[in-house]
Amino acid sequence: MKIVFLLAFSAFFSFAQLPLTSSEEQKTPEDLLVLTVATAETDGFSRFLRSAKLFNYTVKVLGRGEKWQGGDYMAPGGGQRIRLLKAALEEMKEEQEKTILFIDSYDVVFASGPKELLKKFQQSGHRVVFSSETLIWPDRHLEDKYPHVREGNRFLGAGGFIGYLPNVKTMVADWTGEDHDSDQLFFTNIYINPEKRKSINITLDSRCRLFQNLNGALDEVVLKFEDSRVRARNVLYDTLPVIVHGNGPTKLQVNYLGNYIPKVWTFETGCTECHQNLRPLTGIQESEFPQVTIGVFIQQPTPFLTVFFERLLNLQYPKNRLKLFIYNQESHHKKQVDSFLESHGGLYQDVKVVGPEGVDTDSISSRNLGLDLCRQDKQCKYFFSVDSEVVLKNKDTLKILIERNLPIVAPMITRPGRLWSNFWGALSADGFYARSEDYVDIVQGRRVGVWNVPYISSVYLVKGDVLRSGIPDYDLFSSDTQDADMAFCTSVRSKGVFLYVTNMHTFGRILSVENYQTKHLHNDLWQIFENPVDFEERYIHPNYSLIMKDKLIETPCPDVYWFPMFSEVACDHFVQEMEHFGQWSGGGAVDKRIQGGYENVPTIDIHMNQVGYEKEWHKLLLDYVAPITEKLFPGYYTKCESNLNFVVRYKPDEQPLLRPHHDASTFTINVALNTKDVDYQGGGCRFIRYNCSVDAPRKGWSLMHPGRLTHYHEGLPTTGGVRYIAVSFIDP
């Protein structure tokens, strides 16, 4: 709760309308010089300059190339800033009419131009105006010496002030401190000294009309969207500050505001900076493409890993400009890694594999190692880190990220049907996930752009030069309190390097891996619940979605429907899974697996529940058979209840055929799992009432027909090879 002091003497320190000299009344933007200290050109500094350029501020940078000796925001320091400022002011002997804005740069954004800034400064009636804060720093014992104010913040913030050149020169003339001494304390002692405050004519911007310091004021500041422009609004004082400063521990908050202020993203224009400073690859010879090291990290059992490597291979980037670093922690996946490298490893410039056996490298060490391979290789321009659970659908992902020309950038990927993504828009006080106000809009694509965020994971691109100069430390992933990804992001942010995520394209998604089991031959078949989209892409026929639109359903016999259902891979995996299980029935009438223990028309088969697939098969029927049934038989709705779901094997020397019979079902589906005249000869199904046969079932296509009364049928003899079909008696 803020306490407003109404004291008679406070009028002296408020923005009184004092008479101005003629020179002060004529101040124009050309009379304003912005001075800032930047010993290194960080991402924050570049952002500062972009906002300054937008409003045509004249900026002079002090300290370029110097080593920073002034400490960091966590402890008093900053004396180096005053030394550099004092030296610069002493050189301005012929520019006594200048107005000086001295401001931090790494964590500052301009929200408006010099005309508004000068107007508000002149309205203050004082010759030097400091930014203000709600918190006192660095010496709380000085609180009683601060003058009270009518309204607003009471304490001085040294991160920004504006004043006339003679007054500013006088203010810093007595500085004799060291670079590591506190600039905040130096200016505070001047301000709380009544004589100096009066002689220099200093006041505070207590209501944040010029400067908005965020530390201690986060609840007061919101974004204000205007016509093709965004401001920060202080809702407590109803002001629109010209300058926004993420002082102290509010760097992430100014990064968030900087995604919008001043015109970075608006509702009218969208992202205005997304097409600036790009590195286009179009027109460049493939031999001139930047060299990239791709780091693949397999840290847990992962579904659809074969498909992951297929997508890696299909990235549209010259393979001879790529090096591969693969870390595999799972023995279960060694076969897939070896198979990929045996078939395609020779396409790449170089391949290095670590794990799973014989190497004492954990997941954190492997990530540090991967980055360092690029760091130590002067030819490595980028490191592209990809976790095995990432589904990269966009073949141009790598090129798109390179063209963004950012220090570290991630393609936004999401989990289907959920708000989960590979970035966080904000952090909680203890450094974990917090939802930013724009998070949902970004994830759902209502706001599209490139976003400065505190956390990315799973897949991202890092510039090689950033590894060598911006984040040169070897160990970026270790922490006693954070997981590896959080530790990496913390390490990067601590060096002043920004993390970006882009949702300007659709890149892909991320798999759910928490419940992935590895006890089967083809474990991905069991992923219909956990990863239904990937299951469909892998195992459902590519033409299934066109069944109704393009009328792909055929009617080879009366009331017998034929449509594509399974992909070739699905058919092969079902067959291989059953053969791997191997416990085929003997084909006798006595069958303890079914209710009653007796089968009138027995087959040599394996039931889905024998391999633990009954729930998955039922889900498959509900999702892919029920919709077809309800279209073909209007008014009939099915829950696809079935107690008989099985794979049948026909062999000439085992069980070549099936005698005429009815099925114990309202309707039956019969899916061909292999190909006639390739895997077997003969076979097929004959409907006796209609004297109609389906002699050449297509692999992956399903027959659907009534089970009782009208569709008495038989399985035609298999004369060679082995024939497999998957059968369900639905709604018995």
XYZ file of C-alpha atoms in Angstrom:
732
model
C 0.000 0.000 0.000
C 1.406 3.401 -0.956
C 1.251 6.329 1.499
C 0.856 9.796 -0.033
C 2.467 12.526 2.065
C 0.845 15.958 1.835
C 3.437 18.223 3.387
C 3.720 21.914 2.852
C 7.372 21.894 1.970
C 7.013 19.129 -0.627
C 5.972 21.630 -3.272
C 9.613 22.482 -3.713
C 10.393 18.954 -4.885
C 7.354 18.384 -7.091
C 7.018 19.287 -10.738
C 6.333 22.958 -10.053
C 5.842 25.207 -13.043
C 8.896 27.394 -12.586
C 9.773 30.047 -15.150
C 12.173 28.890 -17.834
C 14.955 30.784 -19.508
C 14.636 31.639 -23.173
C 17.192 28.994 -24.132
C 15.291 26.333 -22.214
C 12.006 27.253 -23.904
C 13.578 26.755 -27.310
C 14.861 23.251 -26.697
C 14.305 20.928 -29.653
C 15.120 17.254 -30.226
C 18.328 18.386 -31.919
C 19.458 19.863 -28.603
C 19.136 16.510 -26.846
C 22.101 14.158 -26.605
C 21.668 10.661 -25.232
C 24.729 9.347 -23.416
C 24.963 5.717 -22.437
C 27.687 3.330 -21.330
C 28.112 0.056 -23.214
C 31.411 -1.760 -22.948
C 30.007 -4.724 -24.910
C 27.445 -4.829 -27.687
C 24.899 -7.159 -26.157
C 21.483 -8.109 -27.488
C 19.961 -5.665 -25.027
C 22.178 -2.892 -26.338
C 21.095 -3.649 -29.909
C 17.456 -3.447 -28.821
C 18.145 -0.078 -27.151
C 19.716 1.297 -30.323
C 16.820 0.074 -32.484
C 14.285 1.882 -30.328
C 16.469 5.011 -30.249
C 16.818 4.971 -34.027
C 13.070 4.608 -34.484
C 12.525 7.927 -32.693
C 15.628 9.657 -34.124
C 17.460 10.072 -30.822
C 21.086 11.150 -31.091
C 23.084 8.602 -29.101
C 26.706 8.685 -28.034
C 28.064 5.458 -26.592
C 30.725 5.640 -23.905
C 33.169 2.928 -22.885
C 33.156 0.824 -26.022
C 35.977 -1.669 -25.886
C 36.670 -1.100 -22.183
C 36.559 -3.919 -19.722
C 33.581 -3.534 -17.402
C 34.724 -3.035 -13.826
C 31.489 -1.740 -12.369
C 29.964 -4.949 -10.974
C 26.428 -6.152 -11.696
C 22.921 -5.289 -10.632
C 22.991 -7.708 -7.682
C 25.509 -5.578 -5.765
C 26.357 -1.874 -5.526
C 28.625 -0.689 -8.314
C 28.532 1.318 -11.500
C 31.164 3.898 -10.653
C 32.698 3.312 -14.056
C 29.597 4.892 -15.593
C 30.187 8.154 -13.731
C 33.880 8.226 -14.661
C 33.033 7.824 -18.329
C 30.208 10.364 -18.133
C 32.378 12.935 -16.396
C 35.110 12.569 -19.031
C 32.617 12.916 -21.874
C 31.017 16.023 -20.368
C 34.380 17.716 -19.877
C 34.901 17.544 -23.643
C 31.654 19.464 -24.320
C 33.053 22.938 -23.751
C 31.282 24.527 -26.703
C 27.948 22.827 -26.195
C 26.632 24.460 -23.053
C 23.042 24.537 -24.366
C 22.802 20.783 -24.711
C 20.283 18.732 -22.794
C 21.823 15.468 -21.615
C 19.925 12.235 -21.163
C 22.123 9.746 -19.314
C 20.554 6.306 -19.370
C 21.384 2.634 -19.103
C 21.145 0.715 -22.356
C 21.254 -3.048 -21.871
C 17.846 -3.111 -20.206
C 16.204 0.043 -21.569
C 13.638 0.668 -24.313
C 12.392 3.988 -25.631
C 8.595 4.142 -25.804
C 8.363 7.615 -27.302
C 10.471 10.288 -28.927
C 12.662 13.197 -27.828
C 9.957 15.807 -28.399
C 7.707 14.274 -25.728
C 10.668 13.662 -23.437
C 11.836 17.288 -23.623
C 8.328 18.629 -23.153
C 7.822 16.606 -19.986
C 11.292 17.562 -18.763
C 10.629 21.255 -19.243
C 7.263 20.896 -17.520
C 9.099 19.650 -14.447
C 10.494 23.118 -13.838
C 13.829 21.675 -12.728
C 17.218 21.467 -14.351
C 17.931 17.806 -13.553
C 15.289 15.098 -13.268
C 16.157 11.606 -12.025
C 14.099 8.475 -12.472
C 12.362 7.321 -9.315
C 11.866 4.049 -7.490
C 9.596 2.612 -4.848
C 12.545 0.811 -3.243
C 15.564 2.403 -1.621
C 18.983 1.180 -2.736
C 21.715 0.515 -1.716
C 21.597 1.978 1.836
C 18.231 1.688 3.584
C 19.539 3.763 6.488
C 19.293 6.854 4.285
C 15.519 6.615 4.021
C 14.812 9.283 6.624
C 17.012 11.762 4.782
C 14.962 11.555 1.586
C 12.534 14.443 1.116
C 8.889 13.528 0.931
C 6.853 13.967 -2.242
C 3.226 14.868 -2.740
C 2.541 11.815 -4.863
C 4.562 8.999 -6.323
C 7.890 7.345 -5.742
C 10.194 8.863 -3.162
C 13.558 7.297 -3.935
C 16.133 8.098 -6.609
C 17.061 5.712 -9.406
C 20.502 6.260 -10.913
C 19.727 4.315 -14.077
C 18.398 7.369 -15.848
C 18.318 11.138 -15.582
C 17.920 14.144 -17.849
C 19.358 17.598 -17.292
C 20.963 20.659 -18.755
C 24.618 20.243 -19.522
C 25.988 22.796 -17.004
C 23.983 21.325 -14.176
C 24.920 17.750 -15.034
C 28.595 18.724 -15.245
C 28.376 20.346 -11.838
C 26.652 17.281 -10.423
C 29.420 14.865 -11.429
C 32.362 17.238 -11.006
C 33.203 15.949 -7.540
C 33.371 12.276 -8.559
C 36.689 10.726 -7.497
C 35.527 7.187 -6.794
C 36.610 3.851 -8.159
C 34.924 2.019 -11.017
C 33.436 -0.499 -8.625
C 31.968 2.140 -6.290
C 28.220 2.745 -6.262
C 26.858 5.290 -8.724
C 23.491 4.970 -7.014
C 24.963 5.966 -3.651
C 26.895 8.856 -5.207
C 23.792 10.422 -6.758
C 21.693 9.621 -3.684
C 24.068 11.572 -1.436
C 23.812 14.560 -3.754
C 20.030 14.401 -3.807
C 19.521 14.034 -0.052
C 21.850 16.965 0.563
C 19.439 19.946 0.616
C 22.069 22.481 -0.447
C 23.305 20.456 -3.431
C 19.784 19.501 -4.415
C 18.792 23.136 -4.474
C 21.900 24.515 -6.168
C 21.840 21.953 -8.955
C 18.023 22.103 -9.012
C 17.333 18.345 -8.928
C 13.999 16.583 -8.630
C 12.605 13.105 -9.136
C 10.199 11.892 -11.798
C 8.014 10.570 -9.001
C 4.947 9.809 -11.120
C 6.922 8.087 -13.878
C 6.113 10.576 -16.622
C 9.588 10.322 -18.153
C 11.135 7.180 -16.689
C 9.568 3.881 -15.653
C 11.778 1.732 -13.460
C 10.257 -1.725 -13.241
C 11.853 -2.945 -10.030
C 9.191 -2.777 -7.326
C 6.589 -1.580 -9.824
C 5.683 -4.628 -11.917
C 2.063 -4.574 -10.796
C 1.762 -0.950 -11.864
C 2.816 -1.382 -15.496
C 0.715 -2.721 -18.350
C 0.935 -2.583 -22.118
C -1.200 0.055 -23.802
C -1.921 -0.729 -27.435
C -2.485 2.390 -29.519
C -2.828 2.775 -33.285
C 0.158 0.863 -34.674
C 2.092 1.659 -31.507
C 2.548 0.233 -28.016
C 3.273 2.118 -24.805
C 3.889 1.139 -21.207
C 1.207 2.618 -18.981
C 1.627 3.167 -15.269
C -1.876 2.436 -14.001
C -1.130 3.760 -10.512
C -0.358 7.281 -11.716
C -2.062 7.045 -15.127
C 1.099 8.094 -16.941
C 2.808 7.030 -20.145
C 6.564 7.013 -19.461
C 8.903 7.768 -22.324
C 11.618 5.365 -21.176
C 11.183 1.866 -19.737
C 14.029 0.494 -17.627
C 14.297 -3.108 -16.433
C 16.444 -2.204 -13.460
C 17.561 -4.743 -10.880
C 16.021 -8.195 -11.200
C 13.429 -7.192 -13.819
C 15.373 -8.051 -16.974
C 12.820 -10.657 -18.034
C 9.976 -8.184 -17.626
C 11.610 -5.561 -19.826
C 12.284 -8.321 -22.354
C 8.575 -9.097 -22.339
C 7.615 -5.442 -22.779
C 10.302 -5.101 -25.451
C 8.485 -7.687 -27.546
C 5.921 -4.952 -28.153
C 7.315 -1.500 -27.261
C 7.481 0.739 -29.179
C 6.334 -0.813 -32.458
C 7.857 -4.281 -32.432
C 4.456 -6.003 -32.527
C 1.058 -4.351 -32.797
C -2.414 -5.614 -33.580
C -2.499 -3.498 -36.728
C 0.898 -4.370 -38.180
C 1.821 -7.658 -36.547
C 5.571 -8.087 -36.199
C 7.370 -5.079 -37.661
C 10.942 -6.239 -36.981
C 10.587 -9.835 -38.130
C 11.850 -9.078 -41.617
C 14.824 -6.970 -40.571
C 18.461 -8.047 -40.264
C 17.834 -11.415 -41.905
C 20.449 -13.719 -43.408
C 18.852 -15.000 -46.617
C 20.134 -18.267 -48.034
C 18.354 -17.980 -51.359
C 20.737 -17.551 -54.244
C 23.687 -18.972 -52.308
C 25.494 -21.975 -53.729
C 25.072 -25.059 -51.576
C 28.833 -25.224 -51.123
C 28.641 -21.789 -49.476
C 25.934 -22.700 -46.965
C 27.094 -22.167 -43.376
C 28.395 -25.308 -41.708
C 26.072 -26.669 -39.021
C 26.631 -29.253 -36.317
C 23.400 -31.057 -35.493
C 23.219 -32.438 -31.973
C 20.719 -35.285 -31.531
C 19.943 -36.201 -27.930
C 18.194 -39.490 -27.117
C 17.840 -39.379 -23.357
C 14.852 -41.661 -22.790
C 12.839 -44.309 -24.601
C 11.186 -42.406 -27.413
C 8.342 -43.444 -29.716
C 8.653 -43.143 -33.483
C 12.442 -42.772 -33.423
C 12.711 -44.294 -36.892
C 10.430 -41.534 -38.146
C 12.563 -38.963 -36.301
C 15.604 -40.034 -38.294
C 13.587 -40.015 -41.524
C 12.673 -36.389 -40.864
C 16.265 -35.545 -39.950
C 17.341 -36.966 -43.288
C 14.657 -34.970 -45.095
C 15.763 -31.581 -43.759
C 16.325 -29.385 -46.803
C 19.970 -28.574 -46.244
C 23.079 -29.827 -48.038
C 24.285 -32.879 -46.142
C 27.929 -32.122 -46.872
C 27.530 -28.930 -44.838
C 26.275 -30.858 -41.821
C 28.056 -32.675 -39.030
C 26.188 -35.038 -36.729
C 26.685 -35.485 -33.011
C 24.399 -38.192 -31.619
C 24.089 -38.930 -27.935
C 22.103 -42.097 -27.232
C 21.447 -42.963 -23.624
C 19.086 -45.860 -24.435
C 20.303 -49.318 -25.420
C 16.791 -49.940 -26.703
C 17.414 -47.442 -29.511
C 20.882 -48.579 -30.583
C 19.418 -50.575 -33.451
C 17.622 -47.547 -34.912
C 20.697 -45.327 -34.588
C 22.954 -47.929 -36.198
C 20.468 -48.552 -39.001
C 20.225 -44.844 -39.820
C 23.978 -44.340 -39.835
C 24.604 -47.474 -41.862
C 22.215 -46.267 -44.552
C 22.843 -42.529 -44.497
C 25.816 -41.650 -42.277
C 28.113 -41.317 -45.272
C 26.094 -38.373 -46.573
C 27.241 -36.141 -43.727
C 30.531 -34.324 -43.401
C 31.251 -36.027 -40.095
C 29.470 -38.206 -37.531
C 30.227 -38.652 -33.842
C 28.195 -41.026 -31.659
C 28.331 -41.196 -27.866
C 26.672 -44.029 -25.923
C 24.870 -46.038 -24.935
C 27.568 -48.501 -23.918
C 31.215 -48.115 -22.991
C 31.132 -44.341 -22.518
C 30.776 -42.675 -19.141
C 28.881 -39.598 -20.339
C 25.615 -38.450 -18.802
C 22.988 -36.281 -20.429
C 24.362 -33.015 -19.052
C 27.919 -33.817 -20.091
C 26.712 -34.816 -23.539
C 25.003 -31.477 -24.084
C 28.070 -29.569 -22.961
C 30.179 -31.753 -25.234
C 27.909 -31.184 -28.230
C 28.038 -27.398 -27.892
C 31.787 -27.469 -27.361
C 32.356 -29.439 -30.552
C 30.933 -26.464 -32.409
C 32.651 -23.925 -30.135
C 36.081 -25.421 -30.850
C 35.465 -25.763 -34.588
C 36.024 -22.358 -36.175
C 34.176 -23.551 -39.284
C 31.048 -24.339 -37.271
C 28.658 -21.444 -37.786
C 25.674 -22.959 -35.947
C 24.797 -25.694 -33.495
C 21.326 -27.165 -34.009
C 20.166 -29.033 -30.914
C 17.297 -31.490 -31.375
C 15.862 -33.863 -28.777
C 14.550 -37.178 -30.053
C 10.958 -36.443 -28.989
C 10.769 -33.497 -31.400
C 8.640 -34.006 -34.513
C 9.983 -31.634 -37.166
C 7.338 -31.561 -39.872
C 8.757 -28.529 -41.651
C 11.604 -29.621 -43.928
C 12.902 -26.054 -44.093
C 13.209 -25.613 -40.317
C 16.988 -25.356 -40.280
C 17.119 -22.837 -43.130
C 14.329 -20.753 -41.586
C 16.150 -20.531 -38.266
C 19.474 -19.628 -39.884
C 17.816 -16.884 -41.918
C 16.428 -15.338 -38.716
C 20.047 -14.374 -37.893
C 19.532 -14.435 -34.132
C 21.952 -15.538 -31.398
C 19.721 -18.365 -30.150
C 16.333 -19.148 -31.650
C 13.877 -22.005 -31.249
C 11.086 -23.020 -33.593
C 7.863 -23.144 -31.600
C 6.554 -26.672 -31.291
C 3.500 -27.739 -29.333
C 1.739 -30.825 -28.071
C -1.499 -31.446 -30.023
C -4.654 -30.539 -28.162
C -2.785 -28.904 -25.289
C -1.236 -25.546 -24.465
C 2.147 -27.176 -23.864
C 5.035 -25.808 -25.930
C 8.825 -25.709 -25.897
C 9.035 -22.175 -24.486
C 7.981 -20.304 -21.367
C 6.703 -16.768 -21.619
C 7.604 -15.923 -18.030
C 9.247 -17.318 -14.916
C 7.977 -17.593 -11.380
C 9.879 -15.992 -8.513
C 11.791 -19.241 -7.964
C 12.716 -19.578 -11.638
C 10.137 -22.113 -12.777
C 7.302 -21.905 -15.280
C 4.861 -19.012 -15.183
C 2.334 -18.112 -17.872
C 2.802 -14.731 -19.511
C -0.223 -12.741 -20.586
C 0.471 -13.420 -24.250
C 1.435 -17.095 -23.946
C -1.885 -18.575 -25.073
C -2.180 -16.151 -27.995
C 1.315 -17.078 -29.182
C 0.805 -20.825 -28.827
C -2.560 -20.682 -30.603
C -1.208 -18.452 -33.366
C -3.264 -15.338 -32.665
C -0.008 -13.418 -32.232
C 2.672 -14.336 -34.743
C 6.237 -13.153 -34.610
C 9.644 -13.648 -33.016
C 9.572 -13.461 -29.237
C 12.230 -12.785 -26.620
C 11.494 -15.377 -23.918
C 13.212 -16.621 -20.753
C 13.164 -20.338 -21.539
C 13.365 -22.610 -24.563
C 13.942 -26.340 -24.811
C 13.883 -29.424 -27.026
C 15.017 -27.805 -30.287
C 16.972 -24.604 -30.940
C 19.734 -23.084 -33.043
C 22.804 -21.405 -31.517
C 25.258 -19.260 -33.446
C 28.809 -20.554 -33.335
C 30.151 -17.047 -32.708
C 27.856 -16.740 -29.689
C 29.300 -19.973 -28.301
C 32.817 -18.697 -28.776
C 32.376 -15.162 -27.437
C 28.977 -14.692 -25.780
C 28.755 -17.939 -23.787
C 32.291 -19.359 -23.837
C 31.966 -21.329 -20.586
C 32.097 -25.078 -21.159
C 29.509 -26.097 -18.580
C 26.203 -24.405 -19.336
C 23.818 -27.174 -18.262
C 24.764 -27.977 -14.658
C 22.847 -26.719 -11.642
C 22.094 -27.939 -8.149
C 18.531 -26.605 -8.272
C 17.504 -26.643 -11.946
C 17.209 -29.235 -14.663
C 19.577 -29.084 -17.630
C 17.361 -26.959 -19.900
C 16.606 -24.439 -17.155
C 20.280 -24.260 -16.228
C 21.227 -23.634 -19.862
C 18.717 -20.799 -20.215
C 19.835 -19.268 -16.930
C 23.483 -19.450 -18.013
C 22.715 -17.819 -21.341
C 20.590 -15.012 -19.891
C 23.253 -14.246 -17.271
C 25.636 -13.433 -20.136
C 23.199 -10.950 -21.672
C 22.332 -13.251 -24.583
C 18.681 -13.290 -25.574
C 16.642 -16.422 -26.226
C 14.052 -16.245 -28.992
C 11.208 -18.419 -30.180
C 9.470 -17.981 -33.524
C 5.964 -19.043 -34.466
C 6.031 -17.464 -37.920
C 5.889 -20.921 -39.480
C 4.376 -24.233 -38.485
C 7.331 -26.382 -37.486
C 5.945 -29.470 -35.801
C 5.146 -30.834 -32.387
C 6.608 -32.759 -29.496
C 5.845 -36.311 -28.477
C 4.558 -37.503 -25.156
C 7.190 -39.918 -23.847
C 6.239 -40.303 -20.206
C 4.398 -43.618 -20.542
C 6.303 -45.163 -23.430
C 6.881 -48.890 -22.912
C 9.592 -50.939 -24.606
C 8.442 -54.503 -23.923
C 7.079 -55.178 -27.420
C 8.707 -55.587 -30.796
C 6.975 -52.562 -32.324
C 6.182 -50.408 -29.327
C 4.904 -47.520 -31.442
C 1.739 -49.514 -32.192
C 0.700 -48.830 -28.590
C 0.872 -45.040 -29.009
C -2.691 -44.402 -30.176
C -3.596 -42.885 -26.799
C -0.406 -40.999 -25.946
C 0.468 -39.695 -29.410
C -2.612 -40.083 -31.595
C -1.465 -37.690 -34.327
C 1.827 -39.510 -34.797
C 0.065 -42.859 -34.618
C -2.242 -41.778 -37.422
C 0.572 -40.498 -39.598
C 2.523 -43.697 -39.134
C -0.151 -46.352 -39.156
C -3.324 -45.111 -40.834
C -3.576 -45.314 -44.612
C -2.535 -42.011 -46.239
C -5.806 -41.951 -48.194
C -8.049 -42.612 -45.202
C -8.947 -38.921 -44.813
C -10.117 -38.850 -48.446
C -12.566 -41.719 -48.070
C -15.682 -39.572 -47.949
C -14.401 -36.574 -49.876
C -13.163 -38.509 -52.886
C -15.574 -41.453 -52.554
C -12.809 -44.007 -52.090
C -15.208 -46.568 -50.649
C -15.839 -49.348 -53.121
C -18.620 -51.937 -53.129
C -17.196 -55.146 -54.639
C -20.266 -57.144 -53.536
C -23.744 -56.169 -52.302
C -23.488 -54.455 -48.913
C -19.780 -55.235 -48.787
C -17.685 -52.101 -48.455
C -14.001 -51.777 -49.152
C -11.884 -48.833 -47.971
C -8.254 -47.977 -47.082
C -7.487 -48.256 -43.387
C -3.893 -49.206 -42.497
C -0.578 -48.016 -43.907
C 1.898 -50.547 -45.253
C 4.022 -50.022 -42.144
C 1.062 -50.791 -39.885
C 0.354 -54.024 -41.734
C 3.977 -55.106 -41.507
C 4.211 -54.230 -37.819
C 1.028 -56.117 -36.907
C 2.277 -59.208 -38.716
C 5.756 -58.982 -37.210
C 4.353 -58.346 -33.732
C 2.168 -61.443 -33.918
C 4.934 -63.624 -35.268
C 7.257 -62.285 -32.579
C 4.673 -63.236 -29.951
C 4.392 -66.583 -31.685
C 1.597 -68.232 -29.676
C -0.716 -69.091 -32.560
C -3.804 -71.120 -31.760
C -3.936 -74.696 -33.002
C -7.044 -74.131 -35.102
C -9.170 -76.536 -33.015
C -12.780 -76.025 -31.930
C -11.906 -76.021 -28.238
C -10.668 -72.532 -27.424
C -10.356 -71.402 -23.828
C -9.672 -67.862 -24.938
C -13.320 -67.205 -25.827
C -16.485 -67.239 -23.799
C -17.942 -70.739 -23.719
C -14.616 -72.248 -24.710
C -15.827 -73.485 -28.108
C -15.365 -72.063 -31.618
C -17.640 -73.344 -34.390
C -15.404 -72.159 -37.194
C -11.893 -72.041 -35.771
C -8.893 -70.320 -37.335
C -5.199 -70.253 -36.578
C -4.946 -66.872 -34.916
C -3.714 -64.672 -32.105
C -6.195 -62.502 -30.234
C -5.406 -58.843 -29.623
C -5.766 -59.296 -25.871
C -3.020 -61.905 -25.919
C -0.512 -59.231 -26.883
C -2.057 -56.575 -24.643
C -3.592 -54.668 -27.528
C -7.331 -54.871 -26.789
C -7.714 -51.253 -25.539
C -5.666 -49.848 -28.377
C -7.601 -51.894 -30.952
C -10.925 -50.723 -29.539
C -9.725 -47.117 -29.739
C -8.699 -47.732 -33.316
C -12.159 -49.079 -34.157
C -13.864 -46.104 -32.513
C -11.712 -43.542 -34.283
C -11.434 -45.066 -37.737
C -14.212 -47.637 -38.242
C -17.193 -46.152 -36.401
C -17.247 -42.941 -38.515
C -17.317 -45.009 -41.721
C -20.075 -47.268 -40.387
C -22.257 -44.340 -39.409
C -21.866 -42.806 -42.875
C -22.646 -46.036 -44.685
C -25.547 -47.057 -42.453
C -27.452 -43.841 -41.563
C -29.177 -44.068 -38.206
C -26.888 -46.803 -36.928
C -24.516 -45.728 -34.178
C -21.873 -48.022 -32.818
C -19.528 -48.084 -29.858
C -17.587 -50.828 -31.616
C -18.053 -53.332 -28.828
C -16.285 -56.543 -29.671
C -15.002 -59.559 -27.818
C -13.266 -61.070 -30.822
C -10.406 -59.121 -32.388
C -7.647 -61.231 -33.848
C -5.056 -61.756 -36.561
C -5.524 -64.869 -38.712
C -2.741 -66.720 -40.508
C -3.436 -68.839 -43.596
C -0.804 -71.260 -44.977
C -1.278 -74.082 -47.480
C 0.251 -76.630 -45.089
C -1.433 -75.261 -41.953
C -4.881 -73.772 -42.563
C -5.327 -72.740 -46.165
C -9.025 -71.754 -46.057
C -12.113 -71.248 -43.902
C -15.348 -73.111 -44.525
C -18.645 -71.202 -45.062
C -19.955 -69.490 -41.938
C -21.738 -66.526 -40.407
C -19.901 -64.193 -38.025
C -21.064 -63.565 -34.477
C -21.399 -59.826 -35.198
C -23.664 -57.102 -36.461
C -20.886 -56.257 -38.848
C -17.349 -57.483 -39.420
C -14.174 -55.833 -40.608
C -11.475 -57.830 -42.351
C -8.180 -56.018 -43.070
C -5.614 -57.475 -45.455
C -2.166 -57.320 -43.844
C -0.060 -58.403 -46.791
C -0.093 -58.498 -50.582
C -1.422 -61.157 -52.941
C 1.028 -62.509 -55.538
C 3.870 -61.019 -53.512
C 3.505 -62.582 -50.074
C 1.028 -65.320 -50.938
C -1.005 -66.822 -53.749
C -4.722 -67.565 -53.803
C -6.880 -66.456 -50.876
C -9.760 -64.018 -50.809
C -13.338 -64.008 -49.497
C -16.482 -65.315 -51.212
C -20.027 -64.252 -50.262
C -22.064 -67.305 -51.147
C -25.552 -65.747 -51.285
C -24.386 -63.364 -53.983
C -21.797 -65.647 -55.563
C -19.443 -62.726 -55.305
C -15.761 -62.880 -54.380
C -13.072 -60.416 -53.409
C -10.166 -62.322 -54.870
C -7.361 -59.804 -54.517
C -7.605 -57.938 -51.219
C -5.428 -54.824 -51.166
C -2.880 -54.550 -48.391
C -4.140 -52.191 -45.686
C -7.698 -52.102 -47.065
C -10.610 -53.274 -44.956
C -13.706 -55.169 -45.986
C -16.796 -54.266 -43.974
C -19.888 -56.476 -44.220
C -22.837 -57.675 -42.141
C -21.971 -60.650 -39.990
C -25.271 -62.544 -39.864
C -28.124 -63.751 -42.087
C -27.355 -62.198 -45.454
C -23.605 -62.568 -45.742
C -22.776 -66.210 -45.415
C -19.160 -66.342 -46.556
C -16.000 -68.419 -46.777
C -12.233 -67.906 -46.902
C -10.834 -69.017 -50.260
C -7.800 -71.334 -50.324
C -4.329 -69.865 -49.922
C -2.209 -71.844 -52.369
C 1.232 -70.469 -51.593
C 3.072 -68.269 -49.166
C 1.450 -66.954 -45.970
C -1.623 -64.741 -45.826
C -2.501 -62.549 -42.821
C -5.722 -60.710 -42.046
C -6.944 -58.721 -39.028
C -10.566 -59.406 -38.097
C -13.070 -57.846 -35.690
C -16.593 -59.070 -34.922
C -18.270 -55.800 -33.965
C -21.437 -55.428 -31.907
C -22.055 -59.172 -31.400
